[in-house]
Tab-separated table of C-alpha atoms in Angstrom:
chain	number	residue	atom	x	y	z
A	137	SER	CA	0.042	-0.232	-0.098
A	138	ILE	CA	1.220	3.661	-0.620
A	139	PRO	CA	1.958	5.549	2.545
A	140	ARG	CA	-0.090	8.551	3.404
A	141	SER	CA	1.387	12.080	4.091
A	142	PRO	CA	0.325	13.718	7.085
A	143	LEU	CA	1.646	17.137	5.219
A	144	PHE	CA	-0.874	16.278	2.604
A	145	PRO	CA	-3.732	14.166	3.773
A	146	PRO	CA	-5.951	12.670	1.127
A	147	ARG	CA	-9.224	14.675	-0.060
A	148	ARG	CA	-12.132	13.917	2.201
A	149	GLY	CA	-14.542	11.196	0.555
A	150	VAL	CA	-11.932	9.418	-1.402
A	151	PRO	CA	-12.103	5.618	-0.646
A	152	VAL	CA	-8.543	4.075	0.309
A	153	SER	CA	-8.724	1.699	-2.610
A	154	ARG	CA	-8.558	5.119	-4.744
A	155	MET	CA	-6.051	6.549	-3.627
A	156	GLY	CA	-3.076	7.146	-5.798
A	157	LEU	CA	0.329	8.750	-6.186
A	158	LEU	CA	-0.754	12.199	-5.074
A	159	ASP	CA	-1.415	10.345	-1.340
A	160	SER	CA	2.024	8.947	-1.316
A	161	ALA	CA	4.537	10.149	1.366
A	162	ASP	CA	7.357	7.952	-0.086
A	163	LEU	CA	10.171	9.516	-2.029
A	164	GLY	CA	11.251	6.204	-3.610
A	165	VAL	CA	7.526	6.009	-5.153
A	166	TRP	CA	7.633	9.809	-6.414
A	167	SER	CA	11.316	9.677	-7.769
A	168	ALA	CA	10.210	6.376	-9.866
A	169	ALA	CA	7.377	8.163	-11.164
A	170	LEU	CA	9.134	10.933	-12.420
A	171	SER	CA	11.616	8.804	-13.780
A	172	ASN	CA	9.076	7.171	-15.875
A	173	TYR	CA	8.221	10.277	-17.815
A	174	GLY	CA	10.532	9.153	-20.721
A	175	ARG	CA	8.647	5.873	-21.015
A	176	ALA	CA	5.205	7.661	-20.635
A	177	LEU	CA	6.534	10.156	-23.419
A	178	ASP	CA	7.546	7.362	-25.306
A	179	ALA	CA	4.158	5.646	-25.164
A	180	VAL	CA	2.359	9.060	-26.356
A	181	ALA	CA	4.812	9.718	-29.028
A	182	ALA	CA	4.352	5.848	-30.340
A	183	LYS	CA	0.662	6.642	-31.180
A	184	LYS	CA	1.416	9.994	-33.526
A	185	GLN	CA	1.934	10.005	-37.204
A	186	ASP	CA	5.473	11.361	-36.628
A	187	PRO	CA	6.564	10.238	-32.959
A	188	SER	CA	9.939	11.976	-33.525
A	189	LYS	CA	8.365	15.612	-33.439
A	190	LEU	CA	6.947	15.096	-29.837
A	191	LEU	CA	10.250	13.523	-28.683
A	192	ALA	CA	12.058	16.591	-30.074
A	193	LEU	CA	9.705	19.270	-28.547
A	194	ASP	CA	10.036	17.860	-25.516
A	195	ALA	CA	13.724	17.581	-25.499
A	196	TRP	CA	13.675	21.139	-26.428
A	197	LEU	CA	11.444	22.150	-23.686
A	198	SER	CA	13.407	20.060	-21.130
A	199	LYS	CA	16.918	21.792	-22.273
A	200	GLY	CA	15.517	25.378	-21.371
A	201	ARG	CA	13.675	24.334	-18.180
A	202	SER	CA	15.040	25.962	-14.947
A	203	PHE	CA	16.248	23.682	-12.813
A	204	GLY	CA	17.837	26.439	-10.364
A	205	ARG	CA	16.875	29.884	-9.694
A	206	PRO	CA	13.864	31.211	-11.701
A	207	GLN	CA	15.068	32.548	-15.181
A	208	GLY	CA	14.713	36.002	-15.905
A	209	ARG	CA	15.226	35.793	-19.932
A	210	LEU	CA	12.552	36.914	-21.989
A	211	LEU	CA	10.613	34.650	-24.014
A	212	ASP	CA	10.568	35.433	-27.906
A	213	ARG	CA	7.782	34.703	-30.557
A	214	ALA	CA	9.503	31.717	-31.964
A	215	GLU	CA	9.694	30.046	-28.539
A	216	LEU	CA	6.506	30.664	-27.643
A	217	LEU	CA	4.948	28.659	-30.813
A	218	LYS	CA	7.232	25.834	-29.913
A	219	VAL	CA	5.773	25.304	-26.317
A	220	VAL	CA	2.228	25.801	-28.043
A	221	GLU	CA	3.312	23.255	-30.267
A	222	TRP	CA	4.772	20.761	-27.757
A	223	LYS	CA	1.479	21.217	-25.582
A	224	LEU	CA	-0.798	20.326	-28.590
A	225	SER	CA	1.364	17.416	-29.513
A	226	ARG	CA	1.745	15.891	-25.956
A	227	GLY	CA	-1.859	16.581	-25.063
A	228	THR	CA	-5.170	16.988	-26.736
A	229	PHE	CA	-4.989	18.500	-30.272
A	230	ARG	CA	-7.203	21.750	-30.768
A	231	PRO	CA	-7.617	22.905	-34.415
A	232	GLY	CA	-6.921	26.429	-34.890
A	233	LEU	CA	-4.768	27.326	-31.581
A	234	LEU	CA	-1.510	27.476	-33.065
A	235	GLN	CA	-2.698	29.768	-35.973
A	236	LYS	CA	-4.300	32.137	-33.082
A	237	ALA	CA	-0.969	31.864	-30.977
A	238	GLN	CA	0.951	32.476	-34.466
A	239	SER	CA	-0.912	36.068	-34.685
A	240	ASN	CA	0.560	37.293	-31.846
A	241	SER	CA	3.929	39.883	-32.933
A	242	GLU	CA	7.020	39.744	-31.216
A	243	ALA	CA	6.615	42.847	-29.380
A	244	ALA	CA	3.488	41.424	-27.925
A	245	VAL	CA	4.790	38.282	-26.448
A	246	LYS	CA	7.700	40.176	-25.398
A	247	ASP	CA	5.977	42.646	-23.410
A	248	ALA	CA	3.335	39.947	-22.062
A	249	TYR	CA	6.004	37.683	-20.836
A	250	SER	CA	8.013	40.547	-19.069
A	251	LYS	CA	5.275	41.600	-17.305
A	252	ALA	CA	4.305	38.024	-16.084
A	253	ARG	CA	8.045	37.121	-15.239
A	254	ASP	CA	8.183	40.496	-13.315
A	255	LEU	CA	5.475	39.247	-11.173
A	256	LEU	CA	7.150	35.797	-10.677
A	257	MET	CA	10.521	37.745	-9.956
A	258	GLY	CA	9.082	39.535	-7.411
A	259	ALA	CA	7.240	37.067	-5.481
A	260	PRO	CA	8.491	36.970	-1.783
A	261	GLU	CA	9.655	33.380	-1.568
A	262	TYR	CA	10.806	30.647	-4.059
A	263	ALA	CA	7.738	28.759	-3.691
A	264	GLU	CA	9.031	24.774	-3.319
A	265	ARG	CA	11.157	26.157	-0.206
A	266	GLY	CA	10.442	26.033	3.281
A	267	ALA	CA	8.103	24.004	5.745
A	268	GLY	CA	3.980	24.067	5.727
A	269	PRO	CA	2.033	25.426	2.812
A	270	THR	CA	3.024	27.320	-0.103
A	271	PRO	CA	2.928	31.343	0.955
A	272	LYS	CA	-0.022	32.927	-0.675
A	273	ALA	CA	1.826	35.697	-2.170
A	274	ALA	CA	3.493	33.052	-4.067
A	275	LEU	CA	0.596	31.241	-5.196
A	276	ASP	CA	-1.243	34.786	-5.937
A	277	ALA	CA	1.669	35.771	-8.423
A	278	ALA	CA	1.316	32.525	-10.259
A	279	VAL	CA	-1.979	33.382	-10.766
A	280	GLN	CA	-1.324	36.866	-11.518
A	281	ALA	CA	1.337	35.846	-14.272
A	282	VAL	CA	-1.278	33.196	-15.645
A	283	LYS	CA	-3.630	35.952	-16.235
A	284	VAL	CA	-1.299	38.519	-17.674
A	285	LEU	CA	-0.426	35.920	-20.650
A	286	GLU	CA	-4.097	35.127	-20.861
A	287	LYS	CA	-5.181	38.626	-21.501
A	288	GLY	CA	-2.202	39.866	-23.571
A	289	LEU	CA	-1.707	37.250	-25.995
A	290	PHE	CA	-4.474	36.253	-28.606
A	291	GLY	CA	-5.023	32.408	-28.276
A	292	ILE	CA	-2.928	31.396	-24.950
A	293	GLY	CA	-5.803	30.445	-22.670
A	294	PRO	CA	-4.699	29.503	-18.885
A	295	ALA	CA	-3.425	26.030	-19.441
A	296	THR	CA	-1.146	27.453	-22.560
A	297	ALA	CA	-0.036	29.916	-20.125
A	298	THR	CA	1.037	27.854	-17.426
A	299	ALA	CA	3.136	25.394	-20.350
A	300	VAL	CA	4.960	28.567	-21.015
A	301	LEU	CA	5.627	30.053	-17.598
A	302	SER	CA	6.769	26.450	-15.932
A	303	ARG	CA	9.450	26.073	-18.230
A	304	GLY	CA	11.380	28.992	-16.431
A	305	PHE	CA	9.574	29.303	-13.245
A	306	PRO	CA	8.477	25.183	-12.353
A	307	GLY	CA	8.741	26.379	-8.554
A	308	HIS	CA	5.836	28.886	-8.908
A	309	VAL	CA	3.797	27.599	-12.084
A	310	ALA	CA	3.227	24.060	-12.962
A	311	PHE	CA	1.935	22.706	-16.196
A	312	MET	CA	-1.899	22.091	-15.633
A	313	SER	CA	-2.140	19.254	-18.115
A	314	ASP	CA	-5.296	16.961	-18.107
A	315	GLU	CA	-4.001	13.679	-17.006
A	316	ALA	CA	-2.173	15.569	-13.490
A	317	MET	CA	-5.504	17.521	-12.995
A	318	LEU	CA	-7.282	14.172	-12.947
A	319	GLU	CA	-4.439	12.458	-10.674
A	320	CYS	CA	-5.226	15.630	-8.199
A	321	ARG	CA	-8.826	14.990	-8.390
A	322	LEU	CA	-9.896	18.125	-9.432
A	323	PHE	CA	-12.425	16.661	-11.695
A	324	PRO	CA	-14.073	12.929	-12.110
A	325	ARG	CA	-13.187	12.944	-15.690
A	326	ALA	CA	-11.771	14.944	-18.696
A	327	ALA	CA	-15.010	15.984	-20.052
A	328	ASP	CA	-15.572	18.062	-17.018
A	329	ILE	CA	-12.468	20.146	-16.902
A	330	LYS	CA	-12.745	23.553	-16.723
A	331	TYR	CA	-9.359	25.245	-18.355
A	332	THR	CA	-9.881	28.647	-16.054
A	333	THR	CA	-7.588	30.232	-13.942
A	334	LYS	CA	-9.747	29.360	-10.932
A	335	THR	CA	-8.764	25.942	-11.826
A	336	PHE	CA	-5.168	26.758	-12.077
A	337	ALA	CA	-5.047	28.250	-8.710
A	338	GLN	CA	-6.616	25.003	-7.227
A	339	PHE	CA	-4.026	22.479	-9.114
A	340	ASN	CA	-1.131	24.868	-8.121
A	341	GLU	CA	-1.903	24.975	-5.037
A	342	VAL	CA	-1.882	21.308	-4.694
A	343	VAL	CA	1.011	20.406	-6.834
A	344	GLN	CA	3.198	23.220	-5.040
A	345	ASN	CA	2.188	22.294	-1.841
A	346	LYS	CA	3.126	18.800	-2.277
A	347	ALA	CA	6.511	19.577	-3.958
A	348	ARG	CA	7.068	21.137	-0.152
A	349	ALA	CA	5.892	18.106	1.727
A	350	LEU	CA	8.521	16.359	-0.546
A	351	ASN	CA	11.123	18.524	0.174
A	352	ALA	CA	10.638	18.002	3.837
A	353	LEU	CA	11.132	14.585	3.798
A	354	GLY	CA	14.648	15.120	2.634
A	355	GLY	CA	16.383	12.946	0.344
A	356	GLY	CA	18.601	15.483	-1.389
A	357	VAL	CA	16.522	16.153	-4.463
A	358	SER	CA	14.676	19.409	-4.950
A	359	TRP	CA	11.329	18.935	-5.831
A	360	THR	CA	9.296	21.834	-7.758
A	361	GLY	CA	5.303	21.618	-8.213
A	362	ASP	CA	5.913	21.388	-12.055
A	363	ASP	CA	7.983	18.123	-11.247
A	364	VAL	CA	5.005	16.979	-9.254
A	365	ALA	CA	3.159	17.772	-12.192
A	366	ARG	CA	4.884	15.686	-14.384
A	367	ALA	CA	5.109	12.632	-12.039
A	368	LEU	CA	1.739	12.685	-11.973
A	369	TRP	CA	1.115	12.916	-15.499
A	370	ALA	CA	3.454	9.958	-16.368
A	371	ASP	CA	1.598	8.056	-13.416
A	372	ARG	CA	-1.895	8.637	-15.506
A	373	VAL	CA	-0.122	7.759	-18.667
A	374	LEU	CA	1.198	4.565	-17.722
């Protein structure tokens, strides 16, 4: 059975038989889930007409992911479009979304991202550090940053905005994939998922708090909320 964490108890009303990775307090279980990300990606890619495209996009995204301090560099239009392509390739394809994103100018992309970046860089505490719940100011900054991209860029909704921001700020913003949200039991089924900033606020609080709970257990590995989200995604896919 999966050990339950007193720092992150299972949701009320969830039967023990349905408890999953989110309820685990075992660092070994979580590390194994995250290490399975590549195998899960291969499984998803194998179903694509061109598996190499998703694998290449994910490798590019991972190469640019911040594993230390948040990244202060700007995002350009070409990078934004590659993130959108990655999201559509790894998750549910949505016709017309890439074309909408392509309509944004270079100046609009850099302006919106710089505003979102400044909000996150100004957050009082790096989200996954410290004991106890994630500071409210850090969670609020993440929500505001997502809103900036959503309002400032055409075709960029909350979910896509989290994909963009999680690359440079994984300790503040986690990508809200369908699979990770379902693993968090925010919705009973994929058809019920609401892609809103309210949903992101709930999801991000869950995974950032879980990252802090895992870090409090020690182990020498620093978890971010996006690490938790990727582990949940892989666990759901496999």
